């Protein structure tokens, strides 16, 4: 199972890198979304996919049956952080589109004379 | 007072939260933010005395035992860095009042500065690798807001790039933590330092060490990963630039120092030699930039990159002289960079441009400013009685004792280029034929000049009184060279 997940995560990272290297700003933001999905799935996978019961204390479940709760807490933290950053990034892209009139990263270069 | 080491994080957090309630009342915003910085400074001074007297301080939040809960650790290195960060933030707040503009002050400028201080102090104090990630995000989020604050076109353009680079490096940080967790099964730094030497297969750990170098290298602007910094730092106004230049890259440098002395010591022949080579390349790349530009801000910005390289070269040697020199240079560099940005900011305001070619003859009208700038420039280059000298001397000594003696020669030679780049500003702006200047009001001139002079004064004291400060630096270096002191303090009993 971990092997399959590794391939999926690798594909997500590949797609993210491809999108982030493109010219259009919105494709770049979609790429960052895929990158954080890949990173979150990576934590889940690296914590080990063993365990059949969710990490909630219940009767009749032995300790070895629980899934590892720590990676889940880490993912939850990382998800809200990437939510906040992504929403900031989207608003920033919107403002930049209004002010600069382009979403093409090649046209956003700017030089010392041309601010 | 066992919670003393949390105060530098909690005080700015509390005051920043209070400031959110009345954004339009500027005088109250100014008073409360200055009071917050002063209160933080006082608590840090108490913490410094405590750490000096009793050794490494550690608090486990919620009284959960060390590897299971989050630990906050304050050793001499982190308390010195928290102290410099707080001093700089205090002066940045004073310097912001006349320069940043009413509109920015009305839209949550001071809370953002204080939240940045929360993130920086937290990152310096934490003892948990995932908590370090969270504090990185706190300071990055505040820096995103500060870099785009005001919404001018260059700011919008550059902040998109700055944000994208940091989003990528944060995702890589999460991935690196995931790998480290799968190998060791722990996130506490002291526990990692115990577990990593027990793992016999060092190949995967070396890979993770290099991954962490890439992650923190993005923040610290080391050689192939510094491309975002000159453009991004050129966009925001001067007080924000001083805050970023003095604090943000140094957090990345601190994280490299911590990880490479505390737990990635299993394959020094590879990892630390790589770090040394990258540090030398960073110095060279910074020098090329510092000499190439005729823009006062760009020259100092490239000097940030040079200093990062010098500090990391000292760390890469892993001997007493190298590490102590790097720590002294780190503290010196935070202070001197803030002072230089302040002075250059005054020069840029007086001329109405940051282009060196359109400047000249300021010595006749502002002689004191000129002499203070000259002292700061000599301090930056490391002329003996000033603060750049003791650190660089020890770094060079450490390099000659270690295997990379040629690196020390590069550090010495590039000091000349640093001096040249800083003196060029002096020659162009202060000598020569006077050009037309925008006269500055006496009051706002002194409001900008006094913080800069005090910061330069602190660096002069740091240099002249180096003997007084060396015991503190020795204490910090001792913990880095003997991780067992750190481990015992955290995992006590």
Coordinates of C-alpha atoms in Angstrom, one line a residue:
Chain A
X1 CA 0.0 0.0 0.0
X2 CA 2.8 2.4 0.9
X3 CA 4.4 1.7 -2.5
X4 CA 1.1 2.7 -4.4
X5 CA 0.8 5.8 -2.3
X6 CA 4.4 6.7 -3.0
X7 CA 3.7 6.6 -6.7
X8 CA 0.6 8.7 -6.3
X9 CA 2.5 11.3 -4.3
X10 CA 5.3 11.3 -6.8
X11 CA 2.8 11.9 -9.6
X12 CA 1.3 14.8 -7.6
X13 CA 4.7 16.4 -7.1
X14 CA 5.4 16.0 -10.8
X15 CA 2.2 17.6 -11.8
X16 CA 2.8 20.4 -9.3
X17 CA 6.3 21.1 -10.6
X18 CA 5.0 21.1 -14.2
X19 CA 2.2 23.5 -13.4
X20 CA 4.4 25.8 -11.3
X21 CA 6.8 26.2 -14.2
X22 CA 4.0 27.5 -16.5
X23 CA 3.4 31.2 -17.4
X24 CA -0.1 31.7 -16.2
X25 CA -0.5 32.7 -12.6
X26 CA -3.6 30.7 -11.9
X27 CA -1.9 27.5 -13.1
X28 CA 0.9 28.3 -10.7
X29 CA -1.5 28.5 -7.8
X30 CA -3.2 25.2 -8.8
X31 CA 0.3 23.8 -8.8
X32 CA 0.9 25.0 -5.2
X33 CA -2.4 23.3 -4.2
X34 CA -1.3 20.0 -5.7
X35 CA 2.1 20.4 -4.0
X36 CA 0.5 20.8 -0.6
X37 CA -1.8 17.8 -1.3
X38 CA 1.3 15.7 -2.1
X39 CA 3.1 16.9 1.1
X40 CA 0.1 16.1 3.3
X41 CA -0.4 12.6 1.8
X42 CA 3.4 12.1 2.3
X43 CA 3.1 12.7 6.0
X44 CA 0.2 10.2 6.2
X45 CA 2.1 7.6 4.3
X46 CA 5.4 8.1 6.1
X47 CA 3.6 7.7 9.4
X48 CA 2.8 4.2 8.3
X49 CA -0.6 3.0 6.9
X50 CA -1.0 0.2 9.5
X51 CA -3.9 0.2 12.0
X52 CA -7.5 -0.5 11.4
X53 CA -9.3 1.6 14.0
X54 CA -9.4 5.4 13.9
X55 CA -7.5 7.0 16.8
X56 CA -10.5 7.5 19.0
X57 CA -10.4 5.6 22.4
X58 CA -13.0 2.9 22.3
X59 CA -13.8 -0.3 24.1
X60 CA -12.4 -3.6 22.9
X61 CA -9.8 -2.1 20.6
X62 CA -6.2 -2.9 21.5
X63 CA -3.4 -0.3 21.2
X64 CA -1.8 -2.0 18.2
X65 CA -5.0 -1.6 16.1
X66 CA -5.2 2.2 16.3
X67 CA -3.8 4.3 13.4
X68 CA -0.9 6.6 14.4
X69 CA -2.6 9.8 15.6
X70 CA 0.5 12.0 15.4
X71 CA 0.7 12.3 11.6
X72 CA -3.0 13.1 11.5
X73 CA -2.5 16.0 13.9
X74 CA 0.5 17.3 11.8
X75 CA -1.6 17.1 8.6
X76 CA -4.5 19.0 10.2
X77 CA -2.0 21.8 11.2
X78 CA -0.4 21.8 7.8
X79 CA -3.8 21.9 6.0
X80 CA -5.1 25.0 7.8
X81 CA -1.7 26.8 7.2
X82 CA -1.8 26.0 3.5
X83 CA -5.4 27.1 3.4
X84 CA -4.5 30.5 4.8
X85 CA -1.5 30.9 2.5
X86 CA -3.5 29.8 -0.5
X87 CA -6.3 32.2 0.2
X88 CA -3.8 35.1 0.6
X89 CA -2.1 34.0 -2.6
X90 CA -5.4 34.0 -4.5
X91 CA -6.4 37.5 -3.3
X92 CA -2.9 38.7 -4.1
X93 CA -3.1 37.3 -7.6
X94 CA -6.5 39.0 -8.0
X95 CA -5.1 42.4 -6.9
X96 CA -2.0 42.0 -9.1
X97 CA -4.3 41.2 -12.0
X98 CA -6.3 44.4 -11.3
X99 CA -3.2 46.6 -10.9
X100 CA -0.8 45.1 -13.4
X101 CA -3.4 44.0 -16.0
X102 CA -1.7 40.7 -16.7
X103 CA -1.5 37.2 -15.3
X104 CA 1.5 36.3 -17.4
X105 CA 4.6 35.8 -15.3
X106 CA 6.8 36.6 -18.2
X107 CA 5.3 40.1 -18.4
X108 CA 5.7 40.6 -14.6
X109 CA 9.5 40.8 -14.8
X110 CA 10.0 44.5 -14.3
X111 CA 13.4 46.2 -14.4
X112 CA 15.0 49.0 -12.4
X113 CA 13.7 51.6 -14.9
X114 CA 10.3 50.0 -15.4
X115 CA 8.6 49.5 -12.1
Chain B
X1 CA 9.7 31.8 37.2
X2 CA 9.9 28.7 35.0
X3 CA 7.8 30.2 32.2
X4 CA 10.2 33.1 31.7
X5 CA 11.4 31.8 28.4
X6 CA 7.9 32.0 26.9
X7 CA 7.6 35.7 27.7
X8 CA 9.4 36.9 24.6
X9 CA 6.9 35.0 22.5
X10 CA 3.7 35.8 24.5
X11 CA 4.2 39.5 25.2
X12 CA 4.3 40.6 21.5
X13 CA 1.5 38.1 20.7
X14 CA -0.7 39.6 23.4
X15 CA 0.0 43.2 22.4
X16 CA -0.5 42.5 18.7
X17 CA -3.9 41.0 19.5
X18 CA -4.8 44.1 21.4
X19 CA -3.7 46.4 18.6
X20 CA -6.1 44.7 16.2
X21 CA -9.0 46.4 17.9
X22 CA -8.3 50.0 17.1
X23 CA -6.4 50.3 13.8
X24 CA -7.3 53.9 13.1
X25 CA -6.0 55.4 16.4
X26 CA -2.4 55.9 15.3
X27 CA -1.0 57.5 18.4
X28 CA -2.3 54.6 20.5
X29 CA -0.9 52.1 18.0
X30 CA 2.5 53.7 18.2
X31 CA 2.6 53.9 22.0
X32 CA 1.4 50.4 22.6
X33 CA 3.7 48.8 20.0
X34 CA 6.7 50.6 21.4
X35 CA 5.7 49.5 24.9
X36 CA 5.3 45.9 23.7
X37 CA 8.8 45.9 22.3
X38 CA 10.3 47.5 25.5
X39 CA 8.4 44.9 27.6
X40 CA 9.7 42.1 25.5
X41 CA 13.3 43.5 25.7
X42 CA 13.1 43.6 29.5
X43 CA 11.9 40.0 29.7
X44 CA 14.7 38.9 27.4
X45 CA 17.3 40.6 29.5
X46 CA 15.9 38.7 32.6
X47 CA 16.0 35.5 30.5
X48 CA 19.6 36.2 29.5
X49 CA 20.7 36.6 33.2
X50 CA 18.8 33.4 34.1
X51 CA 20.4 31.3 31.3
X52 CA 23.8 32.7 32.1
X53 CA 23.4 31.8 35.8
X54 CA 21.6 28.4 35.5
X55 CA 22.4 27.0 32.1
X56 CA 20.0 25.8 29.4
X57 CA 16.3 26.5 30.3
X58 CA 13.6 24.1 29.0
X59 CA 9.8 24.1 29.5
X60 CA 7.5 21.3 28.4
X61 CA 4.1 22.8 27.5
X62 CA 1.3 21.3 29.5
X63 CA 3.7 19.3 31.7
X64 CA 3.8 16.4 29.2
X65 CA 7.1 14.7 29.5
X66 CA 9.8 15.8 27.1
X67 CA 9.6 13.6 24.0
X68 CA 5.8 13.6 24.0
X69 CA 4.9 17.2 24.5
X70 CA 6.2 20.3 22.8
X71 CA 9.4 21.6 24.5
X72 CA 10.6 25.1 24.4
X73 CA 14.4 25.4 24.9
X74 CA 16.4 28.5 25.6
X75 CA 20.1 28.0 25.4
X76 CA 22.6 30.9 25.2
X77 CA 22.5 30.9 21.4
X78 CA 18.7 31.3 21.2
X79 CA 18.6 33.9 23.9
X80 CA 21.3 36.0 22.2
X81 CA 19.4 35.9 18.9
X82 CA 16.0 36.6 20.6
X83 CA 17.8 39.6 22.3
X84 CA 19.1 41.0 19.0
X85 CA 15.8 40.4 17.2
X86 CA 13.9 42.3 19.9
X87 CA 16.4 45.2 19.9
X88 CA 16.0 45.5 16.1
X89 CA 12.2 45.3 16.2
X90 CA 12.2 48.1 18.9
X91 CA 14.3 50.4 16.7
X92 CA 12.3 49.5 13.6
X93 CA 9.1 50.6 15.3
X94 CA 10.7 53.9 16.2
X95 CA 12.1 54.3 12.7
X96 CA 8.7 53.5 11.2
X97 CA 6.9 56.3 12.9
X98 CA 8.3 59.1 10.7
X99 CA 8.9 57.1 7.5
X100 CA 6.2 54.5 6.9
X101 CA 3.3 56.8 6.2
X102 CA -0.2 57.4 7.7
X103 CA -2.1 55.1 5.4
X104 CA 0.1 52.1 6.2
X105 CA 0.0 52.8 9.9
X106 CA -3.8 52.8 9.7
X107 CA -4.0 49.4 8.2
X108 CA -2.5 47.0 10.8
X109 CA 1.2 47.8 10.2
X110 CA 2.3 47.6 13.9
X111 CA 0.4 44.3 14.6
X112 CA 2.2 42.7 11.6
X113 CA 5.6 43.8 12.9
X114 CA 4.8 42.4 16.3
X115 CA 3.5 39.1 14.8
X116 CA 6.7 38.9 12.9
X117 CA 8.6 39.2 16.2
X118 CA 6.4 36.4 17.6
X119 CA 7.4 34.1 14.8
X120 CA 11.1 35.0 14.9
X121 CA 11.3 34.6 18.7
X122 CA 9.4 31.4 18.6
X123 CA 11.5 29.9 15.8
X124 CA 14.7 30.7 17.9
X125 CA 13.2 29.2 21.1
X126 CA 11.4 26.0 20.0
X127 CA 12.7 22.5 20.6
X128 CA 10.4 20.6 18.3
X129 CA 10.9 20.3 14.6
X130 CA 7.3 20.6 13.6
X131 CA 6.8 23.5 15.9
X132 CA 9.7 25.1 14.1
X133 CA 7.7 24.7 10.9
X134 CA 4.6 26.4 12.5
X135 CA 6.7 29.4 13.8
X136 CA 8.2 29.7 10.4
X137 CA 4.7 30.0 8.9
X138 CA 3.8 32.6 11.5
X139 CA 6.8 34.8 10.6
X140 CA 6.3 34.1 6.9
X141 CA 2.6 35.0 7.0
X142 CA 3.5 38.3 8.8
X143 CA 6.2 38.9 6.2
X144 CA 3.8 38.3 3.3
X145 CA 1.6 41.0 4.7
X146 CA 4.4 43.4 5.3
X147 CA 6.0 42.9 1.9
X148 CA 2.8 43.7 0.0
X149 CA 1.6 46.3 2.5
X150 CA 0.7 49.5 0.6
X151 CA 0.0 47.7 -2.7
X152 CA 2.4 49.5 -5.0
X153 CA 3.0 47.9 -8.4
X154 CA 6.5 46.7 -7.7
X155 CA 5.4 45.3 -4.3
X156 CA 2.6 43.3 -5.9
X157 CA 4.9 41.9 -8.6
X158 CA 7.7 40.9 -6.2
X159 CA 5.5 39.6 -3.4
X160 CA 4.0 37.0 -5.8
X161 CA 7.4 35.6 -6.4
X162 CA 8.3 35.8 -2.7
X163 CA 5.2 34.0 -1.8
X164 CA 5.6 31.3 -4.4
X165 CA 9.2 30.5 -3.3
X166 CA 8.2 30.3 0.3
X167 CA 5.1 28.1 -0.4
X168 CA 7.4 25.7 -2.2
X169 CA 10.0 25.7 0.5
X170 CA 7.3 25.1 3.2
X171 CA 6.0 22.1 1.3
X172 CA 9.5 20.7 1.1
X173 CA 9.9 21.4 4.8
X174 CA 6.7 19.3 5.5
X175 CA 8.1 16.5 3.2
X176 CA 11.4 16.6 5.0
X177 CA 9.8 16.4 8.4
X178 CA 7.7 13.4 7.1
X179 CA 10.8 11.6 6.1
X180 CA 12.6 12.3 9.3
X181 CA 9.5 11.1 11.3
X182 CA 9.3 7.8 9.3
X183 CA 13.0 7.1 10.0
X184 CA 13.2 8.1 13.7
X185 CA 9.6 8.2 14.9
X186 CA 10.0 11.4 16.9
X187 CA 9.8 15.1 16.4
X188 CA 11.4 16.5 19.5
X189 CA 14.9 17.9 18.7
X190 CA 16.6 16.5 21.8
X191 CA 15.0 13.1 21.2
X192 CA 16.1 13.2 17.6
X193 CA 19.6 13.9 18.7
X194 CA 19.5 10.8 20.8
X195 CA 17.8 8.5 18.2
X196 CA 19.8 9.6 15.1
X197 CA 23.2 8.3 16.2
X198 CA 21.6 4.9 17.0
X199 CA 20.6 4.4 13.4
X200 CA 23.3 2.5 11.6
X201 CA 22.2 3.1 8.1
X202 CA 23.4 6.7 7.6
X203 CA 22.6 7.0 3.8
X204 CA 19.0 8.0 4.2
X205 CA 19.9 10.4 7.1
X206 CA 22.4 12.1 4.8
X207 CA 19.7 12.6 2.2
X208 CA 17.4 14.1 4.8
X209 CA 20.2 16.4 6.0
X210 CA 20.7 17.7 2.5
X211 CA 16.9 18.1 2.1
X212 CA 16.9 20.2 5.3
X213 CA 19.8 22.2 3.9
X214 CA 17.7 22.9 0.8
X215 CA 14.6 23.9 2.8
X216 CA 16.5 26.3 5.2
X217 CA 18.7 27.4 2.3
X218 CA 15.6 28.8 0.6
X219 CA 14.9 30.9 3.8
X220 CA 18.5 31.8 4.4
X221 CA 19.4 32.6 0.7
X222 CA 22.4 30.3 0.2
X223 CA 24.1 30.0 -3.1
X224 CA 21.8 28.4 -5.7
X225 CA 18.7 29.4 -3.8
X226 CA 19.2 33.1 -3.3
X227 CA 17.7 34.2 -6.6
X228 CA 14.4 35.5 -5.0
X229 CA 16.0 37.7 -2.4
X230 CA 17.4 40.8 -4.3
X231 CA 14.1 41.5 -6.1
X232 CA 11.8 40.7 -3.2
X233 CA 13.8 42.8 -0.7
X234 CA 14.0 45.8 -3.1
X235 CA 10.2 46.2 -3.2
X236 CA 9.1 47.1 0.4
X237 CA 9.8 50.4 2.2
X238 CA 13.0 50.8 4.2
X239 CA 11.8 50.0 7.8
X240 CA 10.3 46.7 6.5
X241 CA 13.4 46.0 4.5
X242 CA 15.5 46.6 7.6
X243 CA 13.4 44.2 9.6
X244 CA 13.6 41.5 6.8
X245 CA 17.3 42.0 6.1
X246 CA 18.2 41.7 9.8
X247 CA 15.8 38.9 10.9
X248 CA 14.4 36.7 8.2
X249 CA 17.5 35.2 6.6
X250 CA 19.0 34.8 10.0
X251 CA 16.2 32.5 11.1
X252 CA 17.1 30.2 8.2
X253 CA 20.8 30.4 9.3
X254 CA 19.8 29.6 12.9
X255 CA 17.8 26.6 11.7
X256 CA 20.8 25.3 9.7
X257 CA 23.1 25.8 12.7
X258 CA 20.7 24.0 15.0
X259 CA 20.1 21.0 12.8
X260 CA 23.7 20.6 11.6
X261 CA 25.2 20.8 15.1
X262 CA 22.5 18.9 17.1
X263 CA 21.4 16.0 15.0
X264 CA 23.0 15.7 11.5
X265 CA 26.5 14.9 12.7
X266 CA 26.6 11.3 11.5
X267 CA 28.4 12.1 8.2
X268 CA 30.3 15.3 8.7
X269 CA 32.8 14.5 6.0
X270 CA 30.0 14.9 3.4
X271 CA 27.4 17.2 4.8
X272 CA 29.6 19.8 6.4
X273 CA 32.0 19.9 3.5
X274 CA 29.1 20.5 1.2
X275 CA 27.9 23.2 3.5
X276 CA 31.4 24.8 3.4
X277 CA 31.6 24.8 -0.3
X278 CA 28.1 26.2 -0.7
X279 CA 29.0 28.9 1.8
X280 CA 32.0 30.0 -0.2
X281 CA 29.9 30.1 -3.4
X282 CA 27.3 32.2 -1.6
X283 CA 30.0 34.7 -0.6
X284 CA 31.3 34.9 -4.2
X285 CA 27.8 35.3 -5.6
X286 CA 27.0 38.0 -3.1
X287 CA 30.2 39.9 -3.9
X288 CA 29.4 39.9 -7.6
X289 CA 26.0 41.4 -6.9
X290 CA 27.3 44.0 -4.3
X291 CA 29.8 45.3 -6.8
X292 CA 27.6 45.2 -9.9
X293 CA 24.8 47.5 -8.7
X294 CA 24.6 51.3 -8.5
X295 CA 21.6 51.2 -6.2
X296 CA 22.2 51.8 -2.4
X297 CA 19.5 49.3 -1.4
X298 CA 20.7 46.6 -3.8
X299 CA 24.3 46.9 -2.5
X300 CA 23.3 46.3 1.1
X301 CA 20.9 43.5 0.1
X302 CA 23.7 41.6 -1.6
X303 CA 25.8 42.2 1.6
X304 CA 23.1 40.1 3.4
X305 CA 23.9 37.2 1.1
X306 CA 27.7 37.6 1.7
X307 CA 27.2 37.6 5.5
X308 CA 25.1 34.4 5.3
X309 CA 27.9 32.7 3.5
X310 CA 30.5 33.9 6.0
X311 CA 28.4 32.6 9.0
X312 CA 27.8 29.2 7.4
X313 CA 31.4 28.8 6.5
X314 CA 32.3 29.2 10.2
X315 CA 29.6 26.6 11.1
X316 CA 30.8 24.1 8.5
X317 CA 34.2 23.9 10.2
X318 CA 32.7 22.3 13.3
X319 CA 35.6 23.4 15.5
X320 CA 35.5 25.7 18.5
X321 CA 37.0 28.8 16.8
X322 CA 34.8 28.4 13.7
X323 CA 31.5 28.0 15.6
X324 CA 32.2 30.8 18.1
X325 CA 33.2 33.1 15.3
X326 CA 30.1 32.3 13.4
X327 CA 27.9 33.1 16.4
X328 CA 29.6 36.4 17.1
X329 CA 29.3 37.3 13.5
X330 CA 25.6 36.3 13.4
X331 CA 24.8 38.7 16.3
X332 CA 27.0 41.5 14.8
X333 CA 25.5 41.1 11.4
X334 CA 21.8 41.3 12.5
X335 CA 22.6 44.7 14.2
X336 CA 24.8 46.2 11.6
X337 CA 22.5 45.3 8.7
X338 CA 19.6 47.0 10.4
X339 CA 21.8 50.1 11.1
X340 CA 23.0 50.2 7.5
X341 CA 19.5 50.0 6.1
X342 CA 18.4 52.8 8.4
X343 CA 21.3 55.0 7.3
X344 CA 20.8 54.2 3.6
X345 CA 17.1 54.9 4.0
X346 CA 17.9 58.4 5.3
X347 CA 20.2 59.0 2.3
X348 CA 17.6 57.7 -0.1
X349 CA 14.9 60.0 1.3
X350 CA 17.2 63.1 1.2
X351 CA 18.1 62.5 -2.5
X352 CA 14.7 61.2 -3.4
X353 CA 16.3 58.3 -5.3
X354 CA 18.3 55.2 -4.5
X355 CA 20.4 55.5 -7.6
X356 CA 24.1 56.2 -6.6
X357 CA 24.8 58.1 -9.9
X358 CA 22.3 60.8 -9.0
X359 CA 23.9 61.5 -5.6
X360 CA 26.7 63.6 -4.4
X361 CA 28.2 66.1 -1.9
X362 CA 26.1 65.2 1.2
X363 CA 29.2 65.7 3.4
X364 CA 28.7 69.5 3.3
X365 CA 25.1 69.5 4.5
X366 CA 24.9 66.3 6.7
X367 CA 28.5 65.7 8.1
X368 CA 27.4 63.7 11.1
X369 CA 25.3 61.3 9.0
X370 CA 28.4 60.8 6.8
X371 CA 30.7 59.9 9.7
X372 CA 28.2 57.6 11.3
X373 CA 27.8 55.8 7.9
X374 CA 31.5 55.5 7.6
X375 CA 31.8 53.9 11.0
X376 CA 29.0 51.4 10.1
X377 CA 30.7 50.6 6.8
X378 CA 34.0 49.9 8.6
X379 CA 32.1 47.8 11.1
X380 CA 30.6 45.8 8.2
X381 CA 33.9 45.1 6.6
X382 CA 35.6 44.1 9.9
X383 CA 38.1 46.9 10.6
X384 CA 39.7 45.9 14.0
X385 CA 38.2 47.9 16.8
X386 CA 34.7 47.5 15.4
X387 CA 32.2 44.6 15.7
X388 CA 32.9 42.8 12.4
X389 CA 36.4 42.0 13.4
X390 CA 36.3 39.4 16.3
X391 CA 33.8 37.2 14.5
X392 CA 35.6 37.1 11.2
X393 CA 39.0 36.6 12.9
X394 CA 37.7 33.5 14.7
X395 CA 36.0 32.2 11.5
X396 CA 39.2 32.6 9.5
X397 CA 41.1 30.9 12.3
X398 CA 38.6 28.0 12.4
X399 CA 39.0 27.7 8.6
X400 CA 42.8 27.4 8.8
X401 CA 42.4 24.8 11.6
X402 CA 39.9 22.8 9.5
X403 CA 40.3 21.1 6.1
X404 CA 39.0 24.0 4.1
X405 CA 41.9 26.4 4.6
X406 CA 41.4 27.9 1.1
X407 CA 37.9 29.0 2.2
X408 CA 39.5 31.2 4.8
X409 CA 41.5 32.9 2.1
X410 CA 38.3 33.6 0.2
X411 CA 36.7 35.0 3.3
X412 CA 39.7 37.4 3.9
X413 CA 39.8 38.4 0.2
X414 CA 36.1 39.1 0.0
X415 CA 36.3 41.4 3.0
X416 CA 38.0 43.8 0.8
X417 CA 35.2 43.6 -1.7
X418 CA 32.7 44.2 1.1
X419 CA 34.6 47.3 2.1
X420 CA 34.8 48.5 -1.5
X421 CA 31.0 48.0 -2.0
X422 CA 30.1 49.9 1.2
X423 CA 32.7 52.7 0.7
X424 CA 31.4 53.2 -2.8
X425 CA 28.2 54.4 -1.3
X426 CA 30.2 56.8 0.9
X427 CA 32.2 58.1 -2.0
X428 CA 29.3 58.7 -4.4
X429 CA 26.8 60.0 -1.9
X430 CA 28.9 62.1 0.5
X431 CA 31.9 63.3 -1.6
X432 CA 31.8 65.0 -5.0
X433 CA 29.8 67.8 -6.3
X434 CA 26.6 68.6 -4.4
X435 CA 23.4 67.8 -6.3
X436 CA 19.9 69.1 -5.6
X437 CA 18.4 67.5 -2.5
X438 CA 15.0 67.4 -0.9
X439 CA 15.6 69.2 2.5
X440 CA 14.3 67.0 5.3
X441 CA 12.4 68.5 8.3
X442 CA 14.7 68.7 11.4
X443 CA 12.2 66.8 13.5
X444 CA 11.7 63.8 11.2
X445 CA 15.4 63.8 10.4
X446 CA 16.2 63.3 14.1
X447 CA 13.4 60.7 14.4
X448 CA 15.1 58.7 11.7
X449 CA 18.7 59.4 12.7
X450 CA 18.6 58.7 16.4
X451 CA 17.6 55.0 16.1
X452 CA 20.3 54.5 13.5
X453 CA 22.9 56.2 15.7
X454 CA 22.0 54.1 18.7
X455 CA 22.2 50.9 16.7
X456 CA 25.6 51.9 15.3
X457 CA 26.6 52.7 18.9
X458 CA 25.6 49.2 20.1
X459 CA 27.7 47.6 17.3
X460 CA 30.7 49.8 18.3
X461 CA 30.2 48.7 22.0
X462 CA 29.9 45.0 20.8
X463 CA 33.2 45.4 18.9
X464 CA 35.3 47.4 21.4
X465 CA 33.9 45.4 24.4
X466 CA 34.2 42.0 22.7
X467 CA 36.0 40.6 25.8
X468 CA 32.9 41.3 27.8
X469 CA 30.6 39.5 25.3
X470 CA 32.9 36.5 24.7
X471 CA 31.8 34.5 27.8
X472 CA 28.2 34.6 26.4
X473 CA 29.4 33.5 22.9
X474 CA 31.6 30.8 24.6
X475 CA 28.5 29.5 26.4
X476 CA 26.5 29.4 23.2
X477 CA 29.3 27.6 21.3
X478 CA 29.8 25.1 24.1
X479 CA 26.2 23.9 23.8
X480 CA 26.5 23.6 20.0
X481 CA 29.7 21.6 20.3
X482 CA 28.4 19.3 23.1
X483 CA 24.8 18.3 22.2
X484 CA 24.7 16.3 25.4
X485 CA 24.2 19.5 27.4
X486 CA 21.1 20.3 25.3
X487 CA 19.8 16.7 25.5
X488 CA 20.3 16.5 29.3
X489 CA 18.5 19.8 29.8
X490 CA 15.5 18.7 27.8
X491 CA 15.3 15.0 28.7
X492 CA 16.2 15.5 32.3
X493 CA 15.8 12.6 34.8

